[in-house]
Tab-separated table of C-alpha atoms in Angstrom:
chain	number	residue	atom	x	y	z
A	1	UNK	CA	-0.543	23.930	-168.178
A	2	UNK	CA	0.083	26.672	-170.449
A	3	UNK	CA	-1.407	30.048	-169.645
A	4	UNK	CA	-3.992	31.584	-171.765
A	5	UNK	CA	-2.968	35.239	-173.111
A	6	UNK	CA	-6.018	37.402	-173.728
A	7	UNK	CA	-5.841	40.128	-176.324
A	8	UNK	CA	-6.260	43.546	-175.011
A	9	UNK	CA	-8.931	45.503	-176.227
A	10	UNK	CA	-8.187	49.352	-177.008
A	11	UNK	CA	-11.612	50.951	-177.641
A	12	UNK	CA	-11.394	54.412	-179.524
A	13	UNK	CA	-13.919	56.713	-181.120
A	14	UNK	CA	-13.333	58.709	-184.260
A	15	UNK	CA	-15.373	61.295	-186.284
A	16	UNK	CA	-16.354	60.317	-189.693
A	17	UNK	CA	-18.141	62.328	-192.522
A	18	UNK	CA	-19.865	60.770	-195.655
A	19	UNK	CA	-20.870	62.964	-198.369
A	20	UNK	CA	-23.619	62.206	-201.077
A	21	UNK	CA	-22.670	61.511	-204.668
A	22	UNK	CA	-26.225	61.070	-205.701
A	23	UNK	CA	-29.414	62.179	-204.238
A	24	UNK	CA	-30.787	60.388	-201.128
A	25	UNK	CA	-34.204	59.145	-201.066
A	26	UNK	CA	-35.652	57.963	-197.841
A	27	UNK	CA	-38.790	55.709	-196.980
A	28	UNK	CA	-39.646	55.591	-193.189
A	29	UNK	CA	-41.237	52.029	-193.045
A	30	UNK	CA	-43.746	51.845	-190.271
A	31	UNK	CA	-44.497	48.267	-188.781
A	32	UNK	CA	-47.948	47.277	-188.399
A	33	UNK	CA	-48.938	44.201	-186.169
A	34	UNK	CA	-50.194	41.315	-188.338
A	35	UNK	CA	-53.095	40.576	-186.089
A	36	UNK	CA	-54.640	44.032	-186.613
A	37	UNK	CA	-56.951	44.126	-189.832
A	38	UNK	CA	-56.457	46.737	-192.409
A	39	UNK	CA	-59.017	49.480	-192.189
A	40	UNK	CA	-60.331	49.470	-195.660
A	41	UNK	CA	-62.434	52.515	-194.825
A	42	UNK	CA	-59.314	54.597	-194.641
A	43	UNK	CA	-58.766	56.878	-197.474
A	44	UNK	CA	-55.533	56.878	-199.409
A	45	UNK	CA	-53.092	59.379	-198.264
A	46	UNK	CA	-52.509	62.551	-200.512
A	47	UNK	CA	-49.200	62.973	-202.393
A	48	UNK	CA	-47.934	65.539	-199.566
A	49	UNK	CA	-49.063	63.082	-196.743
A	50	UNK	CA	-47.129	60.320	-198.339
A	51	UNK	CA	-44.121	62.401	-199.083
A	52	UNK	CA	-44.014	63.471	-195.426
A	53	UNK	CA	-44.486	60.020	-194.100
A	54	UNK	CA	-41.226	58.961	-195.677
A	55	UNK	CA	-39.176	61.242	-193.583
A	56	UNK	CA	-37.241	60.271	-190.360
A	57	UNK	CA	-37.457	63.066	-188.063
A	58	UNK	CA	-34.873	63.882	-185.239
A	59	UNK	CA	-36.604	65.410	-182.244
A	60	UNK	CA	-34.130	65.948	-179.240
A	61	UNK	CA	-34.816	69.148	-177.233
A	62	UNK	CA	-31.522	68.798	-175.427
A	63	UNK	CA	-29.153	68.569	-178.564
A	64	UNK	CA	-31.579	70.427	-180.979
A	65	UNK	CA	-33.775	72.863	-179.128
A	66	UNK	CA	-37.008	73.659	-180.935
A	67	UNK	CA	-36.722	70.624	-182.994
A	68	UNK	CA	-39.755	68.879	-181.744
A	69	UNK	CA	-42.146	71.942	-182.305
A	70	UNK	CA	-40.689	72.358	-185.873
A	71	UNK	CA	-41.074	68.698	-186.767
A	72	UNK	CA	-44.809	68.773	-185.607
A	73	UNK	CA	-45.323	71.832	-187.818
A	74	UNK	CA	-43.728	70.210	-190.953
A	75	UNK	CA	-45.715	66.784	-190.226
A	76	UNK	CA	-49.079	68.657	-190.000
A	77	UNK	CA	-48.453	70.764	-192.988
A	78	UNK	CA	-51.304	71.305	-195.465
A	79	UNK	CA	-49.500	72.483	-198.276
A	80	UNK	CA	-45.891	72.127	-199.574
A	81	UNK	CA	-45.237	75.911	-198.801
A	82	UNK	CA	-46.275	75.140	-195.215
A	83	UNK	CA	-43.920	72.326	-195.068
A	84	UNK	CA	-41.106	74.240	-196.300
A	85	UNK	CA	-41.716	77.171	-193.922
A	86	UNK	CA	-41.768	74.739	-190.897
A	87	UNK	CA	-38.412	73.110	-192.212
A	88	UNK	CA	-36.831	76.559	-192.004
A	89	UNK	CA	-37.586	76.695	-188.355
A	90	UNK	CA	-35.183	74.031	-187.111
A	91	UNK	CA	-36.301	70.811	-188.349
A	92	UNK	CA	-33.589	67.906	-188.146
A	93	UNK	CA	-33.788	64.995	-190.578
A	94	UNK	CA	-32.265	61.632	-190.214
A	95	UNK	CA	-31.348	58.176	-191.674
A	96	UNK	CA	-30.779	55.116	-189.722
A	97	UNK	CA	-27.249	54.316	-188.649
A	98	UNK	CA	-27.518	50.779	-189.289
A	99	UNK	CA	-28.006	51.231	-193.143
A	100	UNK	CA	-24.575	52.810	-193.164
A	101	UNK	CA	-23.010	49.860	-191.527
A	102	UNK	CA	-24.865	47.418	-193.616
A	103	UNK	CA	-23.628	48.858	-196.963
A	104	UNK	CA	-20.125	48.924	-195.637
A	105	UNK	CA	-20.350	45.184	-194.705
A	106	UNK	CA	-22.049	43.903	-197.702
A	107	UNK	CA	-19.599	45.638	-199.872
A	108	UNK	CA	-16.530	44.589	-197.948
A	109	UNK	CA	-17.646	40.816	-197.962
A	110	UNK	CA	-18.094	41.192	-201.813
A	111	UNK	CA	-15.131	43.189	-203.000
A	112	UNK	CA	-12.432	43.856	-200.433
A	113	UNK	CA	-9.680	41.276	-199.626
A	114	UNK	CA	-8.704	40.096	-196.277
A	115	UNK	CA	-12.076	40.807	-194.926
A	116	UNK	CA	-13.795	38.482	-192.330
A	117	UNK	CA	-17.413	37.089	-192.683
A	118	UNK	CA	-20.246	39.294	-192.379
A	119	UNK	CA	-20.852	37.996	-188.853
A	120	UNK	CA	-17.638	38.795	-187.598
A	121	UNK	CA	-17.293	42.044	-189.642
A	122	UNK	CA	-20.241	43.416	-187.681
A	123	UNK	CA	-18.110	43.522	-184.654
A	124	UNK	CA	-15.311	45.519	-186.220
A	125	UNK	CA	-16.919	48.937	-185.504
A	126	UNK	CA	-20.185	50.527	-184.322
A	127	UNK	CA	-21.734	53.696	-185.783
A	128	UNK	CA	-23.111	55.912	-182.868
A	129	UNK	CA	-26.665	57.390	-183.461
A	130	UNK	CA	-28.003	60.488	-182.080
A	131	UNK	CA	-29.669	58.436	-179.224
A	132	UNK	CA	-33.266	59.116	-180.685
A	133	UNK	CA	-35.910	56.639	-181.923
A	134	UNK	CA	-35.036	54.530	-185.092
A	135	UNK	CA	-31.365	54.876	-184.228
A	136	UNK	CA	-30.925	57.922	-186.447
A	137	UNK	CA	-27.795	59.791	-187.679
A	138	UNK	CA	-28.390	63.390	-188.945
A	139	UNK	CA	-28.878	64.224	-192.374
A	140	UNK	CA	-27.023	67.504	-193.169
A	141	UNK	CA	-29.231	68.935	-195.868
A	142	UNK	CA	-31.998	71.467	-196.551
A	143	UNK	CA	-35.589	70.443	-196.797
A	144	UNK	CA	-36.170	67.588	-199.081
A	145	UNK	CA	-37.835	67.732	-202.556
A	146	UNK	CA	-40.962	65.797	-203.263
A	147	UNK	CA	-40.122	63.007	-205.773
A	148	UNK	CA	-42.754	61.458	-207.801
A	149	UNK	CA	-42.138	57.794	-209.202
A	150	UNK	CA	-44.555	55.854	-211.572
A	151	UNK	CA	-44.757	52.330	-210.403
A	152	UNK	CA	-46.495	49.315	-211.457
A	153	UNK	CA	-46.990	45.777	-209.539
A	154	UNK	CA	-47.486	42.770	-211.936
A	155	UNK	CA	-49.937	43.464	-214.496
A	156	UNK	CA	-51.754	45.942	-212.533
A	157	UNK	CA	-52.404	49.649	-213.592
A	158	UNK	CA	-49.354	52.126	-212.903
A	159	UNK	CA	-49.526	54.414	-209.875
A	160	UNK	CA	-47.727	57.295	-208.356
A	161	UNK	CA	-45.270	57.178	-205.315
A	162	UNK	CA	-44.089	60.140	-203.614
A	163	UNK	CA	-40.893	60.113	-201.448
A	164	UNK	CA	-38.486	62.626	-199.946
A	165	UNK	CA	-35.378	63.216	-201.792
A	166	UNK	CA	-32.328	65.104	-200.334
A	167	UNK	CA	-29.615	66.758	-202.251
A	168	UNK	CA	-26.963	67.561	-201.617
A	169	UNK	CA	-26.411	65.840	-198.487
A	170	UNK	CA	-24.037	64.478	-195.939
A	171	UNK	CA	-23.966	62.788	-192.499
A	172	UNK	CA	-21.486	63.015	-189.674
A	173	UNK	CA	-21.012	60.527	-186.959
A	174	UNK	CA	-18.886	58.754	-184.284
A	175	UNK	CA	-17.324	55.321	-184.965
A	176	UNK	CA	-16.421	53.163	-182.010
A	177	UNK	CA	-13.794	50.563	-182.839
A	178	UNK	CA	-11.190	48.340	-181.310
A	179	UNK	CA	-7.697	49.806	-182.062
A	180	UNK	CA	-6.314	46.621	-181.002
A	181	UNK	CA	-8.073	44.430	-183.567
A	182	UNK	CA	-6.861	43.264	-187.000
A	183	UNK	CA	-8.385	46.198	-188.733
A	184	UNK	CA	-7.098	49.810	-188.568
A	185	UNK	CA	-9.389	52.747	-188.683
A	186	UNK	CA	-8.222	53.528	-192.134
A	187	UNK	CA	-9.329	49.986	-193.308
A	188	UNK	CA	-12.820	50.463	-191.521
A	189	UNK	CA	-13.230	53.882	-193.241
A	190	UNK	CA	-12.238	52.069	-196.524
A	191	UNK	CA	-15.142	49.611	-195.897
A	192	UNK	CA	-17.601	52.487	-195.411
A	193	UNK	CA	-16.263	54.228	-198.549
A	194	UNK	CA	-16.744	50.978	-200.611
A	195	UNK	CA	-20.077	50.638	-199.333
A	196	UNK	CA	-21.031	54.270	-200.589
A	197	UNK	CA	-19.605	53.533	-203.928
A	198	UNK	CA	-21.088	50.035	-204.673
A	199	UNK	CA	-24.187	49.665	-202.531
A	200	UNK	CA	-25.705	53.075	-201.284
A	201	UNK	CA	-28.432	53.634	-198.835
A	202	UNK	CA	-32.185	54.639	-198.983
A	203	UNK	CA	-34.632	53.942	-201.843
A	204	UNK	CA	-33.474	53.204	-205.321
A	205	UNK	CA	-29.916	52.453	-204.051
A	206	UNK	CA	-27.195	51.040	-206.142
A	207	UNK	CA	-27.545	47.606	-204.344
A	208	UNK	CA	-31.149	47.437	-205.566
A	209	UNK	CA	-30.413	48.457	-209.286
A	210	UNK	CA	-30.676	52.038	-208.760
A	211	UNK	CA	-28.109	54.929	-208.925
A	212	UNK	CA	-29.330	56.822	-205.617
A	213	UNK	CA	-27.969	57.069	-202.254
A	214	UNK	CA	-24.213	56.645	-203.339
A	215	UNK	CA	-21.627	58.529	-201.072
A	216	UNK	CA	-17.898	58.511	-200.290
A	217	UNK	CA	-15.958	59.134	-197.116
A	218	UNK	CA	-14.405	62.437	-196.664
A	219	UNK	CA	-11.192	61.799	-195.031
């Protein structure tokens, strides 16, 4: 009986940086249990409250001392000036690492040659987050601007939505990959770069018909 030769895995880690080519708009979605009724007596959030609710916060006292207190001050701000002042005291913002990987895989499957299926492509690399809730990587940027968009659902009346918008922005993160696989680090970075150019991340990204959240890999 012939012996089976197992492929040797060579797990390595590399640092990567993406740089925004268009503003990044975030919207932190909060899950609500379906069996919990909506409290119709709750008032609509103010523009500032809605804007603040769209932010992903990184609070880690070991990596970023003071970030928890700073984030609390920004979350509870009553005016935009109070928010900006709190942000100047060490607030850290984030974006889920998974959205960067999803952009890369979706783009590679549609555009690049010799790329495996989405299912197998997911195992090619892993983007390490900061080890905080929501699996975030840090957005390197100043305080976000409050963006107002006029929306309409069906034939209903138009209404405004307020979202945080970062510009300029960048992210740095570690990529774990198998150097013994069929894809090199350069090819993985090409996938991520392609994801930034054609898919984007965040609200109104390219994959959803928008122009925001585009980025490139800084080699």
